[in-house]
């Protein structure tokens, strides 16, 4: 037995206790990112869907490609490079304990990686696909999900066109991660089913076929798919998490082409897309798309705004459905040699209606996207080694306006990393499908600098900190002159032992807004604090106690706090999850967010304000290897109101409850 084999035996034996978990740590990490950013974007739901699917279909770590590893948002560029280099140099990884030999990986990343990957022998790697093998050895699953509200909204009586139930189906076929096919149907409460414009049943369908690694074709997507190029300055149908996650991934730039399998209607393309290996160092990505959009129209039938709410419950909302169409043509040609890379990217978009946003009495919209044809071009580039990482992208639109972003990270030691990120987005820069690092709501009218550090003084202690300053040269919504923003956060985590863990977080966010007379700017100051204590037992029980607080100062002072408890228990084929939260806030400005476990592929982040109590219970049972049943009931009781919400969403009463049910059949 050589030295490496002897070392691996000891590492593997030592890691058996270190990696045993009774809770899904990836969900807790996801929860931390969500709560830290207070995010309500649909991109979070999309990312949760991707990670949930990857848990169900993990990657063979010994066959993982760069693209597959880059879909895991918690990995840094150095970690991806070191992992690929290690398997290339030393051959297949024999156990997860071997990852301790990779200096770029800390304990948390190694544990997170275990949920999305597995270590095994090389399974399927053949550029000759046989239809009979695909059909005979493919794995299938059917997922049915429903939500039943135990209340009635005002619109349910007459205004909504459909029933008050939400339901989806999801069919997937997978052959060695080389051939994927799927169909998803989604229906929101109040939308007609097999009626009105939904004569084919569900309000929204997504469908896709993906074929990978066949000859020179690295990736081929038919149907609905998502594209991300560079750092997202011209197109990002992938995901963006926020400032804390950017620090943890060290601002990694990535290129993603993947099928669209979720219920979301935002960010996807429809048609064909492919990535082709031209040469050992060169590859080409090209895509063509034609898809319908919802739009709010002006009186002359031009489009005022593109509408992504995905609701078609009333006659007015249904009239907007698919009333506009979009063509997207684009691609990227890239060169990579080792850890040095560069890509040239282009995107052309054409709408069948002219986009004319309403600018009267809204001077902040002066430079909003306008027209029928849009052209964006960019180059992205980067270099990574074991300590140093640099990446960036520079883009222009048809008018020559510039957007550019660059990040630089450096590992001073295995325990200490620094990162800085600079971005400049011209006020005249427009790109309909862009999404990247920003303080504002889009890639426009922003100039900022971001600093962050990660310090792990020991395996039991981790500290993250960032500070971000932004200047807006043009007016913004509720801001009638140039303004600034400052955002800083510090988070810390301590592992007392294998059972106890404590984490805390504090965030200060300062933005400028108009005063009441609109004569000068006043600071909108927001303080948020978070503290959570974990406890895991040896018999399957996990407990979490959490406290959240907020203080907001602008035209008046508002405060809020919330305390919550979550318990999870797992025994063989049965899993139980329960949580309860009491919240007490002065108003909507002091709202708080509660992440809650739910059924598969369902992202649940609740916004709570006022005074009340939220509690939920979820039961999950696996019947053999093929059948899974999940049921959840959640209740929100308000103590400060007799009616919940307003308009057609109004509920007569102070309590609302809903039941979620899900069935999954693998065959």
XYZ file of C-alpha atoms in Angstrom, residues 86-625:
540
model
C -6.926 16.779 -8.908
C -9.043 14.184 -10.744
C -7.048 14.770 -13.925
C -3.716 14.273 -12.169
C -4.492 11.527 -9.639
C -7.428 9.739 -11.209
C -10.822 8.910 -9.681
C -11.648 10.088 -6.166
C -12.294 7.093 -3.923
C -14.164 8.765 -1.047
C -15.391 12.197 -0.002
C -12.818 12.161 2.765
C -10.180 12.552 0.056
C -11.435 16.120 -0.500
C -9.605 17.097 2.685
C -6.431 16.917 0.629
C -7.705 19.835 -1.493
C -6.550 22.986 0.283
C -9.128 25.242 -1.405
C -12.040 23.385 0.231
C -13.197 24.193 3.735
C -15.375 21.902 5.852
C -18.640 23.568 4.834
C -17.978 23.299 1.077
C -16.985 19.640 1.374
C -20.192 18.859 3.217
C -22.349 20.835 0.783
C -20.739 19.045 -2.155
C -21.914 15.702 -0.793
C -25.575 16.595 -1.406
C -25.105 17.229 -5.131
C -22.442 14.727 -6.124
C -21.405 11.141 -5.503
C -18.158 9.212 -5.849
C -18.304 6.209 -8.139
C -16.842 4.412 -11.078
C -17.163 5.949 -14.516
C -20.622 4.998 -15.675
C -21.715 6.127 -19.120
C -19.368 8.021 -21.385
C -20.031 7.176 -24.998
C -20.534 9.330 -28.044
C -22.763 6.690 -29.645
C -26.338 6.860 -28.439
C -28.575 3.882 -29.109
C -32.322 4.454 -28.904
C -33.025 0.998 -27.485
C -30.527 1.559 -24.630
C -31.970 4.977 -23.863
C -35.511 3.588 -23.656
C -34.549 0.454 -21.733
C -32.221 2.018 -19.139
C -33.706 5.492 -18.736
C -35.098 6.534 -15.346
C -38.437 8.303 -15.099
C -40.369 10.118 -12.443
C -43.769 11.788 -12.197
C -44.401 14.478 -9.595
C -47.895 15.776 -8.731
C -48.268 18.778 -6.417
C -51.344 20.598 -5.138
C -52.101 23.465 -2.744
C -55.559 23.770 -1.195
C -56.365 27.094 0.511
C -58.678 26.761 3.511
C -59.973 30.292 2.942
C -61.726 32.280 0.222
C -60.364 35.433 -1.377
C -62.640 38.210 -2.589
C -61.831 37.409 -6.227
C -62.836 33.755 -5.831
C -66.506 34.703 -5.655
C -66.830 36.103 -9.188
C -63.836 37.992 -10.612
C -61.355 35.133 -10.951
C -61.777 32.962 -14.037
C -60.797 29.677 -12.373
C -60.772 27.733 -9.142
C -58.738 28.727 -6.079
C -56.404 25.721 -6.165
C -52.781 25.660 -7.245
C -51.547 22.460 -8.872
C -48.647 21.283 -11.033
C -47.361 18.144 -12.662
C -43.756 17.396 -13.551
C -42.556 14.487 -15.679
C -38.837 13.798 -16.141
C -36.832 11.230 -18.067
C -33.099 10.872 -17.477
C -30.542 8.560 -19.107
C -27.113 8.722 -17.429
C -27.399 12.529 -17.329
C -26.744 12.352 -21.082
C -30.320 12.448 -22.329
C -32.982 14.410 -20.471
C -36.582 15.013 -21.388
C -39.296 16.668 -19.357
C -42.675 18.387 -19.304
C -44.055 20.620 -16.545
C -47.575 22.034 -16.266
C -48.378 24.830 -13.791
C -51.604 26.398 -12.621
C -51.914 29.297 -10.175
C -54.983 29.943 -8.008
C -57.778 31.688 -9.907
C -56.571 30.721 -13.391
C -58.928 28.827 -15.725
C -58.237 25.141 -16.356
C -59.313 23.736 -19.756
C -61.235 26.974 -20.282
C -60.902 30.477 -21.716
C -57.468 30.855 -23.363
C -56.261 27.787 -21.458
C -58.130 25.330 -23.656
C -55.132 22.954 -23.511
C -55.395 22.660 -19.736
C -52.677 24.307 -17.695
C -51.939 28.006 -17.828
C -48.232 27.384 -18.450
C -46.238 24.459 -19.825
C -42.492 24.024 -19.957
C -40.930 21.247 -22.037
C -37.396 20.351 -23.018
C -35.049 17.787 -24.522
C -31.347 17.851 -23.674
C -28.580 15.702 -25.195
C -25.004 15.964 -23.923
C -21.547 14.742 -24.922
C -22.251 13.244 -28.338
C -19.284 13.676 -30.652
C -18.400 17.367 -30.825
C -21.765 18.342 -29.385
C -21.209 19.122 -25.732
C -24.760 20.246 -25.110
C -27.934 20.418 -27.206
C -31.208 21.835 -25.879
C -34.526 21.757 -27.704
C -37.723 23.355 -26.440
C -37.352 25.662 -23.451
C -33.912 26.442 -22.071
C -31.888 29.042 -20.207
C -28.674 30.783 -21.219
C -26.113 32.622 -19.131
C -23.094 34.210 -20.776
C -20.191 35.711 -18.889
C -21.215 37.613 -15.780
C -24.701 38.344 -17.091
C -24.328 41.807 -18.638
C -26.142 40.874 -21.866
C -28.050 37.724 -20.888
C -28.518 35.797 -17.677
C -31.282 33.238 -17.577
C -29.471 31.430 -14.813
C -29.544 32.871 -11.338
C -28.101 35.600 -9.170
C -28.123 35.255 -5.394
C -26.793 38.485 -3.956
C -23.880 39.993 -2.135
C -23.316 37.359 0.531
C -23.400 34.492 -1.966
C -21.108 36.469 -4.288
C -18.569 36.579 -1.487
C -18.889 32.847 -0.843
C -18.483 31.984 -4.529
C -15.804 34.688 -4.898
C -17.648 36.308 -7.809
C -17.119 33.368 -10.133
C -17.974 33.989 -13.801
C -19.702 31.165 -15.603
C -21.406 30.134 -18.843
C -24.510 28.005 -18.560
C -26.782 26.359 -21.107
C -29.413 24.173 -19.499
C -33.039 23.106 -19.967
C -35.871 25.067 -18.371
C -37.851 22.639 -16.231
C -39.498 24.860 -13.627
C -42.913 26.519 -13.423
C -41.386 30.003 -13.752
C -42.210 32.003 -16.891
C -39.349 34.493 -16.534
C -35.896 34.232 -18.067
C -36.306 31.242 -20.358
C -35.875 31.017 -24.138
C -37.753 28.727 -26.517
C -36.249 27.076 -29.574
C -32.836 25.490 -29.982
C -29.435 26.019 -28.366
C -26.166 24.129 -28.618
C -22.561 24.177 -27.487
C -20.069 22.627 -29.910
C -16.435 21.751 -29.291
C -14.585 23.291 -32.261
C -11.090 22.419 -31.100
C -9.311 21.387 -27.939
C -9.257 25.029 -26.811
C -12.242 26.444 -28.683
C -15.998 26.067 -28.310
C -19.058 27.696 -29.839
C -22.457 28.325 -28.253
C -25.361 29.405 -30.439
C -29.079 29.770 -29.777
C -32.279 30.869 -31.498
C -35.539 31.552 -29.708
C -39.103 32.607 -30.431
C -41.382 32.944 -27.425
C -44.565 34.744 -26.350
C -44.596 37.468 -23.704
C -47.230 39.244 -21.658
C -47.280 43.013 -22.008
C -49.235 46.023 -20.822
C -50.214 47.979 -23.941
C -50.468 51.656 -24.714
C -53.513 53.078 -26.509
C -51.726 52.776 -29.875
C -51.099 49.019 -29.264
C -47.414 49.491 -28.522
C -46.015 47.792 -25.423
C -45.670 49.893 -22.287
C -44.117 47.249 -20.034
C -43.193 43.583 -20.366
C -45.195 41.668 -17.794
C -43.631 38.744 -15.887
C -46.040 38.207 -12.968
C -47.287 34.923 -14.494
C -50.874 35.555 -13.284
C -53.858 35.172 -15.606
C -56.731 35.166 -13.148
C -58.963 37.980 -14.370
C -60.205 39.120 -17.763
C -57.712 42.019 -17.674
C -54.768 39.748 -16.851
C -55.837 37.178 -19.443
C -55.960 39.897 -22.132
C -52.214 40.427 -21.593
C -51.336 36.755 -22.046
C -49.071 36.107 -25.044
C -50.033 39.415 -26.698
C -46.381 40.115 -27.632
C -43.662 37.923 -29.128
C -39.886 38.064 -28.916
C -37.116 36.721 -31.145
C -33.666 36.171 -29.633
C -30.602 35.232 -31.668
C -27.199 35.014 -30.089
C -24.108 33.096 -29.279
C -20.632 32.982 -27.869
C -17.284 31.818 -29.157
C -14.800 30.991 -26.455
C -11.175 30.065 -25.967
C -9.745 28.371 -22.896
C -6.248 27.148 -22.184
C -5.817 25.784 -18.710
C -7.225 28.370 -16.333
C -7.087 31.269 -18.783
C -10.188 31.969 -20.880
C -11.919 34.583 -23.036
C -15.303 34.687 -24.800
C -16.943 37.003 -27.317
C -20.726 37.192 -26.899
C -23.596 38.692 -28.886
C -27.371 38.927 -28.458
C -29.953 40.338 -30.871
C -33.534 40.762 -29.648
C -36.579 41.801 -31.681
C -40.110 42.432 -30.406
C -43.177 42.323 -32.635
C -44.504 45.402 -30.807
C -42.525 48.545 -30.216
C -41.633 48.968 -26.546
C -42.492 52.520 -25.423
C -42.396 52.869 -21.617
C -44.454 55.619 -20.034
C -42.017 58.459 -19.325
C -44.461 61.278 -18.704
C -44.294 62.290 -15.038
C -41.602 59.628 -14.568
C -38.221 61.268 -15.329
C -36.358 58.308 -13.809
C -37.488 56.289 -16.852
C -35.829 58.654 -19.340
C -33.184 56.075 -20.296
C -35.388 52.986 -20.046
C -35.188 50.467 -22.914
C -37.244 51.584 -25.907
C -37.765 50.280 -29.450
C -38.267 47.001 -31.300
C -34.682 45.907 -31.969
C -31.956 45.544 -29.366
C -28.337 44.551 -29.885
C -25.796 43.820 -27.151
C -22.209 42.599 -27.438
C -19.649 41.739 -24.789
C -16.361 40.038 -24.059
C -15.747 38.155 -20.825
C -12.395 36.896 -19.617
C -10.659 35.467 -16.605
C -7.751 33.641 -15.038
C -7.595 31.385 -11.982
C -4.877 29.635 -10.037
C -4.776 28.077 -6.592
C -4.570 31.467 -4.838
C -5.658 34.102 -7.321
C -8.829 34.584 -9.368
C -9.746 37.344 -11.809
C -12.790 37.611 -14.046
C -14.670 40.342 -15.853
C -17.038 41.288 -18.618
C -17.386 44.442 -20.710
C -20.515 45.053 -22.780
C -21.967 47.682 -25.096
C -25.428 48.174 -26.547
C -26.347 49.440 -30.008
C -26.005 53.064 -28.877
C -22.469 52.438 -27.629
C -23.297 52.753 -23.930
C -20.954 50.758 -21.700
C -21.425 48.285 -18.866
C -18.446 46.619 -17.242
C -17.804 44.480 -14.170
C -14.599 42.971 -12.759
C -13.809 40.887 -9.697
C -10.505 39.996 -8.089
C -10.074 37.478 -5.282
C -6.981 36.281 -3.457
C -6.417 33.511 -0.899
C -3.777 34.797 1.499
C -3.895 31.441 3.262
C -6.235 28.442 3.438
C -8.062 30.309 6.210
C -8.201 33.854 4.804
C -9.539 35.168 1.474
C -10.097 38.669 0.129
C -12.279 39.843 -2.716
C -13.064 43.101 -4.479
C -15.593 43.780 -7.217
C -16.040 46.911 -9.330
C -18.902 47.655 -11.705
C -19.872 50.576 -13.899
C -23.209 50.581 -15.705
C -23.880 53.624 -17.881
C -27.310 55.221 -17.436
C -27.870 54.739 -21.203
C -26.985 51.036 -21.180
C -29.976 48.763 -21.764
C -30.215 44.993 -22.111
C -33.580 43.278 -21.782
C -32.174 39.994 -20.476
C -29.276 41.164 -18.323
C -28.901 40.302 -14.650
C -25.729 40.636 -12.647
C -24.271 42.052 -9.458
C -26.040 45.311 -8.614
C -27.477 47.436 -5.857
C -30.306 48.699 -8.037
C -33.000 46.841 -9.896
C -31.118 46.434 -13.172
C -27.858 46.779 -15.089
C -28.093 50.522 -15.615
C -27.202 53.803 -13.900
C -24.804 52.410 -11.296
C -21.174 52.770 -10.295
C -19.973 50.811 -7.291
C -17.139 49.119 -5.452
C -17.446 46.040 -3.220
C -14.972 44.565 -0.724
C -15.306 41.299 1.148
C -13.349 38.861 3.239
C -13.724 35.330 4.542
C -11.773 34.249 7.596
C -11.782 30.746 9.040
C -9.450 30.837 12.065
C -10.266 27.174 12.742
C -12.559 24.437 11.475
C -15.107 25.568 14.068
C -15.214 29.291 13.344
C -16.040 31.218 10.162
C -16.425 34.967 9.653
C -17.685 36.691 6.486
C -17.776 40.453 5.931
C -18.529 42.724 3.013
C -19.027 46.434 2.355
C -20.503 47.891 -0.829
C -20.718 51.539 -1.920
C -22.807 52.615 -4.924
C -23.372 55.907 -6.729
C -26.353 56.513 -9.031
C -25.666 59.295 -11.512
C -29.276 59.623 -12.692
C -32.671 59.803 -11.028
C -34.331 56.667 -9.703
C -37.765 55.690 -8.483
C -38.583 57.970 -5.514
C -35.199 59.674 -5.998
C -35.261 62.899 -8.046
C -31.494 63.580 -8.117
C -28.172 61.683 -8.092
C -27.863 59.528 -4.985
C -25.701 57.029 -3.098
C -26.104 53.771 -1.191
C -24.005 51.882 1.314
C -24.433 48.261 2.379
C -22.371 46.235 4.840
C -22.833 42.888 6.543
C -20.893 40.709 8.951
C -21.798 37.101 9.655
C -20.176 34.553 11.963
C -20.644 30.851 12.595
C -19.315 28.712 15.426
C -19.396 24.927 15.711
C -19.185 24.088 19.400
C -19.149 20.352 18.692
C -20.848 17.845 16.410
C -24.244 18.713 17.922
C -24.270 22.467 18.594
C -23.861 25.305 16.108
C -24.434 29.049 16.472
C -24.605 31.656 13.716
C -25.235 35.376 13.784
C -25.529 38.154 11.245
C -25.819 41.956 11.245
C -26.557 44.123 8.217
C -26.618 47.908 7.761
C -28.180 49.190 4.533
C -28.349 52.939 3.798
C -30.117 54.324 0.735
C -31.127 57.854 -0.211
C -34.687 58.844 -1.064
C -36.622 62.078 -1.603
C -37.921 63.886 1.447
C -41.621 64.736 1.613
C -41.199 68.017 -0.303
C -38.781 66.428 -2.821
C -36.313 69.242 -2.167
C -33.464 67.134 -0.838
C -32.468 63.553 -0.110
C -32.872 61.808 3.219
C -31.213 58.608 4.363
C -33.302 55.444 4.502
C -31.415 53.499 7.194
C -32.114 49.828 7.772
C -30.562 47.655 10.483
C -31.158 43.887 10.476
C -29.940 41.351 13.025
C -30.198 37.580 12.976
C -29.221 34.879 15.469
C -29.764 31.125 15.083
C -28.827 28.179 17.317
C -28.756 24.616 15.925
C -28.862 21.404 17.910
C -28.612 17.909 16.420
C -29.204 14.771 18.445
C -27.899 11.277 17.786
C -31.394 9.817 17.371
C -32.571 11.851 14.363
C -33.940 15.007 16.036
C -32.741 18.458 14.921
C -33.745 21.751 16.573
C -33.259 25.367 15.482
C -34.017 28.438 17.549
C -33.937 31.753 15.697
C -34.302 35.464 16.427
C -34.612 38.253 13.835
C -34.797 41.982 14.438
C -35.127 45.085 12.253
C -35.006 48.843 12.735
C -35.889 51.265 9.916
C -35.466 55.044 9.991
C -36.696 57.358 7.243
C -39.653 59.695 7.637
C -40.545 57.818 10.797
C -38.967 55.109 12.924
C -40.227 51.519 12.705
C -39.079 48.362 14.450
C -39.835 44.695 14.270
C -38.759 41.360 15.692
C -39.506 37.688 15.241
C -38.643 34.570 17.182
C -39.058 31.130 15.669
C -38.427 27.476 16.384
C -37.994 24.617 13.926
C -37.827 20.909 14.707
C -37.040 18.050 12.326
C -37.107 14.346 13.042
C -36.118 11.446 10.801
C -36.746 7.763 11.477
C -36.071 5.332 8.638
C -38.832 6.038 6.069
C -40.518 8.843 8.024
C -39.561 12.520 8.269
C -41.387 15.118 10.363
C -40.812 18.867 10.220
C -42.536 21.503 12.377
C -41.977 25.204 12.861
C -43.579 28.123 14.659
C -42.795 31.849 14.525
C -44.131 34.836 16.443
C -43.646 38.194 14.677
C -44.218 41.736 15.913
C -43.487 44.657 13.547
C -44.717 48.254 13.423
C -45.623 48.334 9.720
C -44.807 47.048 6.226
C -41.467 48.884 6.171
C -40.295 46.751 9.101
C -41.332 43.470 7.479
C -39.386 40.278 8.145
C -38.803 37.118 6.110
C -39.204 33.521 7.173
C -37.852 30.637 5.119
C -39.932 27.513 5.562
C -39.435 23.940 4.400
C -41.979 22.786 1.873
C -42.651 20.108 -0.714
C -40.064 19.254 -3.384
C -39.231 21.953 -5.951
C -41.263 24.520 -4.021
C -39.423 27.562 -2.713
C -41.176 29.001 0.358
C -40.083 32.362 1.762
C -42.817 34.167 3.704
C -42.963 37.933 4.167
C -44.491 38.787 7.553
C -45.455 42.135 9.080
C -47.814 43.316 11.788
C -48.439 41.076 14.765
C -49.136 37.387 14.498
C -48.160 33.752 14.644
C -47.082 31.426 11.843
C -46.881 27.651 12.325
C -46.609 24.651 10.031
C -46.263 20.871 10.097
C -44.908 18.689 7.284
C -44.820 14.891 6.995
C -42.758 13.008 4.428
C -42.779 9.252 3.938
C -40.929 7.033 1.465
C -42.884 3.925 0.511
C -40.257 1.621 -0.886
C -37.825 2.981 -3.472
